[in-house]
Coordinates of C-alpha atoms and ligand atoms in Angstrom, one line a residue:
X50 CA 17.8 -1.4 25.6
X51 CA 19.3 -0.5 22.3
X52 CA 17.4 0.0 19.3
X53 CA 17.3 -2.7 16.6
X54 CA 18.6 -2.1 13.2
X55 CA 18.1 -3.6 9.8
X56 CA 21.1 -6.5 9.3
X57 CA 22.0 -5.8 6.1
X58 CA 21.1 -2.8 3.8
X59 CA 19.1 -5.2 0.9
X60 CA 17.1 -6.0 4.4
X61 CA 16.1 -2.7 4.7
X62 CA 14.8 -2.5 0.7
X63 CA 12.9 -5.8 0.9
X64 CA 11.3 -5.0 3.5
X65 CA 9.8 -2.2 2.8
X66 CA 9.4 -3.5 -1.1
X67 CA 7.6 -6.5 0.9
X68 CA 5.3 -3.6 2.8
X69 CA 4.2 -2.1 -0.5
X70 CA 3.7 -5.0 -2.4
X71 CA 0.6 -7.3 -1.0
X72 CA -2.7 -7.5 -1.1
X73 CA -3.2 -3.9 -2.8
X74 CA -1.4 -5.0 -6.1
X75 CA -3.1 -8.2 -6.2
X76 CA -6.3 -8.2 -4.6
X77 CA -7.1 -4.6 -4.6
X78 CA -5.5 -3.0 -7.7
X79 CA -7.4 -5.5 -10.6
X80 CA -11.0 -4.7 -8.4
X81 CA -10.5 -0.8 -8.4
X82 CA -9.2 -0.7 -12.0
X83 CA -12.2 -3.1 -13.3
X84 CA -14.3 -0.6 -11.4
X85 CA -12.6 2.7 -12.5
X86 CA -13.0 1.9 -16.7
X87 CA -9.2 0.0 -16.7
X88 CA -6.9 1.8 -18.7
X89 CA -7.6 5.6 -17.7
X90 CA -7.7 4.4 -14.5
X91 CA -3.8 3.1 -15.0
X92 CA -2.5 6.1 -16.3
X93 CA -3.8 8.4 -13.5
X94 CA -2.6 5.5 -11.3
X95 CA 0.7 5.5 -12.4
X96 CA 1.3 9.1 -12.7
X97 CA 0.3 9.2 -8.8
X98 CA 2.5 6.9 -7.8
X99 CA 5.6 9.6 -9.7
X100 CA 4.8 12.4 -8.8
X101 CA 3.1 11.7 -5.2
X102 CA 4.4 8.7 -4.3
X103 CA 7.9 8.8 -4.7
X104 CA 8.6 12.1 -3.3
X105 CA 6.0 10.9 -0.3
X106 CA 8.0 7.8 0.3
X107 CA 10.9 10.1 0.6
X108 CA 8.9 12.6 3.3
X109 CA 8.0 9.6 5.5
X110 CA 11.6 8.3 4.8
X111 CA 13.2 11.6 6.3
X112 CA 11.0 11.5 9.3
X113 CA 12.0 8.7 10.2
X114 CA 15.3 8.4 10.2
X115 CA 16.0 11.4 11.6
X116 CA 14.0 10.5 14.4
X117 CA 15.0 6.9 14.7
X118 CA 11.7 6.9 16.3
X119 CA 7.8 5.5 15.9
X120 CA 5.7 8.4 14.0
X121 CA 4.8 9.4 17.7
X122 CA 7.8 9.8 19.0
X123 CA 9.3 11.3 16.0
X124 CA 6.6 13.9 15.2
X125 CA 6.8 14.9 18.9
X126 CA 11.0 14.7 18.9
X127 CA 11.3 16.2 15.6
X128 CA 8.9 19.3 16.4
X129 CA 9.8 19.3 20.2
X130 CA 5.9 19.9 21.2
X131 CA 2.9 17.2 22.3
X132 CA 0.5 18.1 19.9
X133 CA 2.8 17.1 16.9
X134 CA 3.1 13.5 18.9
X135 CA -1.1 13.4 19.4
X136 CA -1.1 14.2 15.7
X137 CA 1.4 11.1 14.9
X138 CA -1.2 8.8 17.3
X139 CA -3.1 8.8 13.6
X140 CA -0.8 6.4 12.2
X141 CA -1.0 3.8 15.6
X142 CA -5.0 4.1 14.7
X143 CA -4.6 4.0 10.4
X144 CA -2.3 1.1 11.3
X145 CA -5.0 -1.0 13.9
X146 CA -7.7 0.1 11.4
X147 CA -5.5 -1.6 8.1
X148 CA -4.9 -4.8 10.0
X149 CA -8.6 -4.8 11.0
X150 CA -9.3 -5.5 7.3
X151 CA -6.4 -7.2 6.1
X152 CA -6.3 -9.9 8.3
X153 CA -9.6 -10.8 7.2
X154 CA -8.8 -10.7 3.2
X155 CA -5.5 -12.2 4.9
X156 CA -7.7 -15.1 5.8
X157 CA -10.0 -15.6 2.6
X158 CA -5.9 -16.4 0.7
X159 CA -5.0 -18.6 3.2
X160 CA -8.3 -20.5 3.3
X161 CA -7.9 -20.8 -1.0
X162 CA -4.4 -21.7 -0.3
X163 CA -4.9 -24.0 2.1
X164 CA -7.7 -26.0 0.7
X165 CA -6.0 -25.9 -2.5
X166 CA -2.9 -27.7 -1.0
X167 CA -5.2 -30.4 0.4
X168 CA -6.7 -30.7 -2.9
X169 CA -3.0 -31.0 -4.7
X170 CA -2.6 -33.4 -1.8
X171 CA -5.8 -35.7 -2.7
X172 CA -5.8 -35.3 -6.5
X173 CA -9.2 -34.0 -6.6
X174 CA -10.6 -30.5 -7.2
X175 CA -10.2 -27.4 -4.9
X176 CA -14.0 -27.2 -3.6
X177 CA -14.4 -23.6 -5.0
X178 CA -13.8 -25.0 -8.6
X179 CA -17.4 -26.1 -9.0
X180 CA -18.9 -23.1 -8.5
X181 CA -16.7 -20.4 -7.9
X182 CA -19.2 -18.0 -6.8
X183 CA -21.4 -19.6 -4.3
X184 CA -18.7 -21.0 -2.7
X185 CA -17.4 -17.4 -2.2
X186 CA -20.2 -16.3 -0.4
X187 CA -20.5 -19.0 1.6
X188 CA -17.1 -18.5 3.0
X189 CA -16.0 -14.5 2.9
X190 CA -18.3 -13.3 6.2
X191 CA -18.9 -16.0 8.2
X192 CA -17.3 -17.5 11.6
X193 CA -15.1 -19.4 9.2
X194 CA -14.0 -16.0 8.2
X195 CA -13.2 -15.2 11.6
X196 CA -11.1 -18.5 12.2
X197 CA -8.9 -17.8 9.3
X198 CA -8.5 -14.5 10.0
X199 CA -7.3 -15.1 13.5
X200 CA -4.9 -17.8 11.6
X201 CA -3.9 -14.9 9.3
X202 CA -3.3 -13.0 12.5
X203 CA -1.3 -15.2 14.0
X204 CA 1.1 -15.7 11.7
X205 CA 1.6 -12.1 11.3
X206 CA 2.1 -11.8 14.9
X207 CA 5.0 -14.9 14.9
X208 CA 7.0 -12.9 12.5
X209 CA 7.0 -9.6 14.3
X210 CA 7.3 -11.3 17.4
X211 CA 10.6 -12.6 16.3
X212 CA 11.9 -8.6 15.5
X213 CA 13.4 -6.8 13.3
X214 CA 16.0 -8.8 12.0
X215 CA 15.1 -12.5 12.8
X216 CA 11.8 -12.0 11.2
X217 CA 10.5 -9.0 9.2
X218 CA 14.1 -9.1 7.5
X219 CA 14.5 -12.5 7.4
X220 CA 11.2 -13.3 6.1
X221 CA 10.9 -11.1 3.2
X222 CA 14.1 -12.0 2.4
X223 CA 12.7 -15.4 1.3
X224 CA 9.2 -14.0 0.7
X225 CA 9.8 -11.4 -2.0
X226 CA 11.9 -13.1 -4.3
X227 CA 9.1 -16.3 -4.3
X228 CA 6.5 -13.8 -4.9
X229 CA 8.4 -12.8 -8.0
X230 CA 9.2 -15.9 -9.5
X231 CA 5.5 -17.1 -9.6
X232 CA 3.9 -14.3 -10.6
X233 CA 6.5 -13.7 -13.8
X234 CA 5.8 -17.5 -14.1
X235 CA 2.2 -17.3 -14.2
X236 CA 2.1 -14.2 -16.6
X237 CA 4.0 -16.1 -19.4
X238 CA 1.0 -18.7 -18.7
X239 CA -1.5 -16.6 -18.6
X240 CA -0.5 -14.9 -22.1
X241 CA -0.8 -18.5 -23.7
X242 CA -4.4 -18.5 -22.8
X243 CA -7.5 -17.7 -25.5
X244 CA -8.7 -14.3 -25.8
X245 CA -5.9 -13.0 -23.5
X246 CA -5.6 -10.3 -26.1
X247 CA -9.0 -9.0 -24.9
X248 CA -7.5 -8.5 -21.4
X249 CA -4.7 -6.9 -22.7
X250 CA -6.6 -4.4 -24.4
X251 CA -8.7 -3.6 -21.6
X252 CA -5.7 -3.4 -19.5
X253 CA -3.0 -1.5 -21.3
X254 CA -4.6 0.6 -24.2
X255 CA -4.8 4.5 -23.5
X256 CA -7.3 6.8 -24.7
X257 CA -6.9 10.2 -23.4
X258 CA -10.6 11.0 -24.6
X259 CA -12.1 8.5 -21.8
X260 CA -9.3 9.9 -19.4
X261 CA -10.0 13.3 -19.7
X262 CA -13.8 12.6 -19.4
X263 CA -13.5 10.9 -16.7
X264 CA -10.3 12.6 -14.3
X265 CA -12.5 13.6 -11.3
X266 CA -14.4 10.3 -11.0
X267 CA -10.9 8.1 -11.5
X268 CA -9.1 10.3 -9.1
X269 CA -9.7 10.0 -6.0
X270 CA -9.9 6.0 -6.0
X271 CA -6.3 6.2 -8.3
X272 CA -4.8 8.3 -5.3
X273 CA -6.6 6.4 -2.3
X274 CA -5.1 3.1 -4.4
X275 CA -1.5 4.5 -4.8
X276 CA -0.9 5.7 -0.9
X277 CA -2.4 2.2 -0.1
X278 CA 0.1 0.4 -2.4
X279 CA 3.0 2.1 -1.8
X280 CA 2.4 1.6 1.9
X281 CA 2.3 5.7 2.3
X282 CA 0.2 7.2 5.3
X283 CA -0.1 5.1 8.0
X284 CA 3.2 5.6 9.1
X285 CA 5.0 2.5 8.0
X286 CA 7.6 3.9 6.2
X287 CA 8.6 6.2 8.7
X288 CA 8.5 3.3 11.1
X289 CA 11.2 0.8 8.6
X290 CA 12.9 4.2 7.9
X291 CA 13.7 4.5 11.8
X292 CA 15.7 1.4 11.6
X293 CA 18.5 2.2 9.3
X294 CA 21.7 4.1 9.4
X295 CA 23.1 7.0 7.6
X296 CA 24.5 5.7 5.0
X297 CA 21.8 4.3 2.9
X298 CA 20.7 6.9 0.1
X299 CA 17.2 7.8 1.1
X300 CA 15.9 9.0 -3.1
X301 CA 17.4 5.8 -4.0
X302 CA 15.4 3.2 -1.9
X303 CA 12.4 5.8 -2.4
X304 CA 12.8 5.3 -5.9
X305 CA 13.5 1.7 -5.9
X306 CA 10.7 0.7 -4.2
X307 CA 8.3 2.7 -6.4
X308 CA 10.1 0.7 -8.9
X309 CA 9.0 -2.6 -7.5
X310 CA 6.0 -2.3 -6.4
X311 CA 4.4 -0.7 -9.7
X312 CA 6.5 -3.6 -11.5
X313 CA 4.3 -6.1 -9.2
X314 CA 1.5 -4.5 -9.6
X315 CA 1.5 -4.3 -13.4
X316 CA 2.6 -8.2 -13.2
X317 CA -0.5 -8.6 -11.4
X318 CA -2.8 -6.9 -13.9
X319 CA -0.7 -9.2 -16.5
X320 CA -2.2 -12.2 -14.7
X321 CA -5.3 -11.2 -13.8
X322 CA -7.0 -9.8 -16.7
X323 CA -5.9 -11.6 -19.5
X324 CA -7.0 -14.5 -17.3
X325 CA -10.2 -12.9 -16.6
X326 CA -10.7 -12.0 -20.6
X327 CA -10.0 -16.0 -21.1
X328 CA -12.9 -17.6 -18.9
X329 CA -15.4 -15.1 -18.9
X330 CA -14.8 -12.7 -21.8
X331 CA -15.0 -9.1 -19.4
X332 CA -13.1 -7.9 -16.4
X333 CA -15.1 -9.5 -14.4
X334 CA -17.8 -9.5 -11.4
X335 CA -16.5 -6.3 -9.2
X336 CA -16.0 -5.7 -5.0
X337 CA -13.8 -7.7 -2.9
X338 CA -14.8 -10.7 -4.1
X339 CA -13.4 -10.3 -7.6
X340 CA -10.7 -12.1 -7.3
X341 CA -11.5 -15.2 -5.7
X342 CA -14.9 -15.3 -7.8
X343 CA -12.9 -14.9 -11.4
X344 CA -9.0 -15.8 -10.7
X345 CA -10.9 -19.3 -9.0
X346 CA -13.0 -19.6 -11.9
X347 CA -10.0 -19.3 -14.3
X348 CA -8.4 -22.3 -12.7
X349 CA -11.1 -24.3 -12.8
X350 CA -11.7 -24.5 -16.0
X351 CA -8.0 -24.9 -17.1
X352 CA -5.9 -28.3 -17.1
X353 CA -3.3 -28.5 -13.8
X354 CA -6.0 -26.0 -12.4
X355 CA -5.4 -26.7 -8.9
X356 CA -1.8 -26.7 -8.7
X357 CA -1.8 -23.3 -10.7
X358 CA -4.1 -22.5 -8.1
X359 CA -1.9 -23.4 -5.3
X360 CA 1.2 -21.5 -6.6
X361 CA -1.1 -18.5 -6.7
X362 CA -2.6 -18.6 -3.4
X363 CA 0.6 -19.5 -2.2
X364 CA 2.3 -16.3 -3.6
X365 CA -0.5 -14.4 -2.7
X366 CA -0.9 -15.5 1.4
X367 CA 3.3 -14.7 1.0
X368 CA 2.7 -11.0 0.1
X369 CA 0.1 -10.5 2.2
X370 CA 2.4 -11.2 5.2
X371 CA 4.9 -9.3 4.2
X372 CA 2.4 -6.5 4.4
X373 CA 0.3 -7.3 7.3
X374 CA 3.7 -7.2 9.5
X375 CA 4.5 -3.7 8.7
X376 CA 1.0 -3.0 9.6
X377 CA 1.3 -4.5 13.1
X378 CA 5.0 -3.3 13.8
X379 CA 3.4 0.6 13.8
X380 CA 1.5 0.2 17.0
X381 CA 3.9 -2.1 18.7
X382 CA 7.2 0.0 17.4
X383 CA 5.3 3.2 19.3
X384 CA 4.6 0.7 22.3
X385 CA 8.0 -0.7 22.3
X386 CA 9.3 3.1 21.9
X387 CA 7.1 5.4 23.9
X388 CA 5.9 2.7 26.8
X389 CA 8.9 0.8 27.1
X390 CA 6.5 -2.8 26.3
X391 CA 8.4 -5.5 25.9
X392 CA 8.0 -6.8 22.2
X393 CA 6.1 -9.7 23.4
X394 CA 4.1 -7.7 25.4
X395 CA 3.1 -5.4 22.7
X396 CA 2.8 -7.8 20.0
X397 CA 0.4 -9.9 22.4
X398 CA -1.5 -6.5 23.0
X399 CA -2.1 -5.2 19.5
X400 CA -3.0 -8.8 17.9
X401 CA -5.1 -9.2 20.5
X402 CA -7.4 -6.1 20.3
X403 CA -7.3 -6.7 16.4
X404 CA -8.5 -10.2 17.2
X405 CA -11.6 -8.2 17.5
X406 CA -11.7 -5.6 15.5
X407 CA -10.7 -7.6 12.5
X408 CA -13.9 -10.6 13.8
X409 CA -16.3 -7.7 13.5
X410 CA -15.6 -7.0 9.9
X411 CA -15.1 -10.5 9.1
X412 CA -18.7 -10.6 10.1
X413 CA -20.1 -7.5 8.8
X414 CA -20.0 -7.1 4.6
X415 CA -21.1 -3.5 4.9
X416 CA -18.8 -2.7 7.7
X417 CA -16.1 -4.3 5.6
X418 CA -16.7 -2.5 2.7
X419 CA -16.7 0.9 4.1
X420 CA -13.0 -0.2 6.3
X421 CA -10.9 -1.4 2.9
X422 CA -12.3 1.6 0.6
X423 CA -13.6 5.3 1.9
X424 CA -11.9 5.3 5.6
X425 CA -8.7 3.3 4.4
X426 CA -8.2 5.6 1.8
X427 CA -9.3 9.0 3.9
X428 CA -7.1 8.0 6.6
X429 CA -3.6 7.5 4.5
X430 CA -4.7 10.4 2.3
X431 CA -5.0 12.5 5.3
X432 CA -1.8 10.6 7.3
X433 CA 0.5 11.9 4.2
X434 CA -1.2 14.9 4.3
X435 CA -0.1 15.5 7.5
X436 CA 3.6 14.3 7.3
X437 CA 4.2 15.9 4.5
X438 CA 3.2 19.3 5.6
X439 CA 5.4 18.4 9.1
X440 CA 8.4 17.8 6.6
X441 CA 8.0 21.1 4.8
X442 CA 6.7 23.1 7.4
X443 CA 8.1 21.9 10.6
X444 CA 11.6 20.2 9.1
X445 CA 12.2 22.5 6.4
X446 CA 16.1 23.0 5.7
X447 CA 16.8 19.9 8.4
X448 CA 14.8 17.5 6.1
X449 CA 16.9 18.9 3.2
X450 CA 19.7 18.0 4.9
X451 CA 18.4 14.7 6.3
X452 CA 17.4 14.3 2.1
X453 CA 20.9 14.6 0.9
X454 CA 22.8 11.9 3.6
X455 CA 24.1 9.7 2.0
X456 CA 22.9 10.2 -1.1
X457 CA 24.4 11.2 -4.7
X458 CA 24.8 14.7 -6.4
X459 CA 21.7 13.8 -8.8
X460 CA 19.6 13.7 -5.7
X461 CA 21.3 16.8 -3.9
X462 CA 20.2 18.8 -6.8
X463 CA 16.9 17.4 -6.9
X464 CA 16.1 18.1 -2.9
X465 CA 15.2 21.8 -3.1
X466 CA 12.0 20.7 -5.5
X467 CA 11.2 18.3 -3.6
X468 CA 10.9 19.9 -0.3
X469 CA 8.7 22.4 -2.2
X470 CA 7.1 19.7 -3.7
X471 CA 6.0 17.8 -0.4
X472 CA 5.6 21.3 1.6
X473 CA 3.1 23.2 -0.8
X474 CA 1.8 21.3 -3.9
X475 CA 1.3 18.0 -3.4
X476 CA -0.4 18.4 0.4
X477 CA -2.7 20.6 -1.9
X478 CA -3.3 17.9 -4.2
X479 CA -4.2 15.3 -1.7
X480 CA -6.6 17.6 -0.5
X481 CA -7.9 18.1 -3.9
X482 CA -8.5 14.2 -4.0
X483 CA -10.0 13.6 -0.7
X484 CA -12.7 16.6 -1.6
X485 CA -13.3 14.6 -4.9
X486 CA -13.1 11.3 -3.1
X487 CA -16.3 12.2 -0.7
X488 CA -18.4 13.5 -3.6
X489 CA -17.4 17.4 -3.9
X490 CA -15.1 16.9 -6.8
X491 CA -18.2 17.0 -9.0
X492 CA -19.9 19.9 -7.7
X493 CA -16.3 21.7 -7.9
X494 CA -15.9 20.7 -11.5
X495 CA -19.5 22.0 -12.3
X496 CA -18.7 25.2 -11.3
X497 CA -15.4 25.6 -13.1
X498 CA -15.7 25.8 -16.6
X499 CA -12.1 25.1 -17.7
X500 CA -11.4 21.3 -18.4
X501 CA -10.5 19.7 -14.9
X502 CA -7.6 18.4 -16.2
X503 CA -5.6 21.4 -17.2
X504 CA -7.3 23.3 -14.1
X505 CA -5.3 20.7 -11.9
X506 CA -2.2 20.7 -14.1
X507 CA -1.7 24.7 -13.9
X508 CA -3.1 25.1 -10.1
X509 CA 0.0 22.6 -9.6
X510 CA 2.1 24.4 -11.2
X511 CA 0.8 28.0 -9.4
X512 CA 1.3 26.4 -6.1
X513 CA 4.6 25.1 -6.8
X514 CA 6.1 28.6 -7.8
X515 CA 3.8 29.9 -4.4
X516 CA 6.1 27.5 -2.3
X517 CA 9.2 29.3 -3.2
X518 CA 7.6 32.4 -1.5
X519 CA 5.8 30.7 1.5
X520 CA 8.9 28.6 2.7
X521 CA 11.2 31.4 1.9
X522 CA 9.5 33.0 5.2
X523 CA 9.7 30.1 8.0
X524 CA 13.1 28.1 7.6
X525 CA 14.5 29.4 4.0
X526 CA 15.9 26.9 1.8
X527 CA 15.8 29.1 -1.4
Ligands
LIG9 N1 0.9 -1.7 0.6 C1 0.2 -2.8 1.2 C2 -0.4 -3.6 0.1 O1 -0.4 -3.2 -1.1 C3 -0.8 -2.3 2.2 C4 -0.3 -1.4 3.2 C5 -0.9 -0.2 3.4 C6 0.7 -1.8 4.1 C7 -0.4 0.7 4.3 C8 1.2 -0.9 5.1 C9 0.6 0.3 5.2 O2 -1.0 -4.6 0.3

């Protein structure tokens, strides 16, 4: 059977902009920034999401259309040896272990969706208007949580199910542009609100005093929060990347989608927290339930509440399923590819064991908790980890070559660095963050006694100028 391929090349882009943007810009991104002090935590956000992300986008990109395969089959094609391909079985694992999690959040939105529809529907309140709070907890781990999810679930299945170009294409075709709209539509109405101003300043306003105080404690949670945004680790992007041809320019789409997303994203944080500022005067009760307690406590209290409400929740269910499906096609695309499942078959299969993966954590707050932040995080920050050293280490001049298909003399110039970049520094950076992220960050900065902002800044810059030596040696691009 032939492999699928995107339909059209703005199919390929909304897609994967439909991956990246979900539930980590909207649920996820206002919750860690509240958590992480707001505005320093932005800055270090953002310049992640440059300097890693992009040129990580670009590594998982390579792989995988070069390989035109699952990140199994393409770390084991691409390298020519089993291990590589036991290494790539990270991402079908990172990929059940995201939908194990999402699915549930998947199912709180569609629950608020759905019973604010009915409520449209019946002129009266949505039920968590009362008391926004209680009726949170009464819902987020409970067998009701495990219906929805399963709803959630299904859904998600339906659309991969359908394949690459009937429905991930398809559907994000009408999905993205939706999720835009709204959310540019509710940030004009947000801004109208009192005390927005208050949000804003929480939100936007820099102080490099706080930031430099703070770096190691904001970085590990701004890098786990970029890779989980921009979709990077778990294989996604080498798995959309294996579905389109040669003639798409691979630093472009990279680019674009950074583009995107962070634009989402920063919409998001222009809905949320001026909202937030509005109703309750501060950024809000913290954790997963953030969100749902203080977005659904914002509509409450404001006139045409429950249709706002429904628009939101309506946007937001649409982005999550945009998101969830890339999830679910990395297991199925390396059952589809490697076993030779019908899609069926392996959609059927994956949904099913996540049926019960996902009930356990929809059960278990604690379990939950330590799923969405430390593994999620450790597992993409190590999945990139590991691409990016195969593209530097293991490609080398053949994913400079792969780099420059199709793609302009800007970016030709620019794909030297960037090998260098994804072979040497930023694997080292990553690694930097994940030691930070479990704790050792601290006891590393108490031992250095140089600022641990410049130390970063010049050990990046050391190990840059080390890669021109160390890849000289295996497959010399320099
Ligand atoms: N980027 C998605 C979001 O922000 C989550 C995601 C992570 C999707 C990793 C695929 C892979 O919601």
């Amino acid at each position: 059977m032939t492999r699928e391929t995107w339909a059209t090349r703005m199919g390929f882009i909304l897609a994967a902009v439909g991956s990246a943007v979900g539930l980590g810009n909207i649920w996820r991104f206002p919750w860690v920034t509240a958590e992480n002090g707001g505005s320093a935590f932005l800055l270090v956000y953002l310049a992640i999401v440059v300097l890693v992300g992009v040129p990580g986008i670009l590594g998982e990109f390579v792989i995988g259309r070069r390989s035109g395969r699952n990140p199994v089959g393409a770390l084991r094609e691409l390298s020519g040896s089993r291990t590589w391909g036991l290494v790539g079985m990270l991402s079908v694992l990172t990929g059940v272990a995201l939908l194990s999690f999402y699915s549930v959040v998947g199912g709180w939105i569609l629950r608020y969706f759905v019973e604010s529809l009915v409520a449209l529907g019946t002129a009266g309140p949505a039920p968590y208007f009362a008391d926004p709070g209680s009726y949170y907890d009464g819902i987020a781990f409970t067998t009701d949580a495990v219906l929805y999810h399963v709803a959630f679930l299904v859904l998600t299945a339906l659309i991969v199910f359908a394949g690459i170009r009937r429905g991930i294409e398809i559907g994000t075709k009408v999905m993205m542009p939706a999720i835009l709209l709204l959310l540019v539509g509710l940030a004009v109405w947000a801004s109208q609100q009192p005390n927005a101003a208050a949000g804003y300043e929480f939100y936007l306003s820099f102080d490099l005093a706080t930031l430099r105080a703070n770096f190691f404690d904001v970085l590990g949670p701004a890098a786990g929060q970029a890779l989980f945004t921009l979709s990077l680790g778990a294989g996604t992007m080498v798995t959309y990347a294996s579905y389109i041809g040669d003639d798409r320019s691979l630093p472009f789409d990279a680019t674009t989608i950074a583009v995107l997303n962070t634009f989402v994203g920063v919409l998001a944080g222009l809905v949320v927290f001026p909202l937030l500022f509005s109703v309750t005067g501060e950024a809000g009760s913290s954790g997963p339930g953030a969100l749902f307690v203080s977005i659904a406590g914002a509509f409450a209290r404001l006139p045409a509440g429950t249709l706002i409400a429904t628009a939101f929740f309506g946007v937001v269910t649409l982005a999550a399923l945009s998101s969830s499906i890339s999830m679910l096609e990395i297991p199925v695309s390396f059952l589809v590819d490697e076993f030779e499942f019908s899609r069926p078959v392996a959609v059927g299969g994956v949904a099913g064991l996540v049926v019960v993966t996902g009930s356990v954590n929809a059960l278990r707050p604690a379990l939950f908790g330590f799923v969405a932040g430390p593994l999620v995080d450790s597992l993409l920050t190590i999945g990139l980890i590991v691409f990016l050293l195969f593209v530097g280490w293991v490609l080398g001049v053949d994913a400079v070559d792969e780099f420059r298909r199709g793609s302009g003399s800007l970016a030709n110039t620019l794909s030297t660095p960037w090998l260098l970049a994804v072979g040497v520094a930023i694997p080292f950076f990553l690694v930097f963050t994940l030691l930070s992220s479990l704790g050792l960050g601290g006891i590393a900065a108490s031992l250095i006694p140089v600022s641990s902002f410049w130390l970063t800044v010049v050990m990046t810059v050391v190990l840059t100028v080390g890669a021109f030596v160390g890849l000289r040696g295996s497959r010399s691009v320099v």
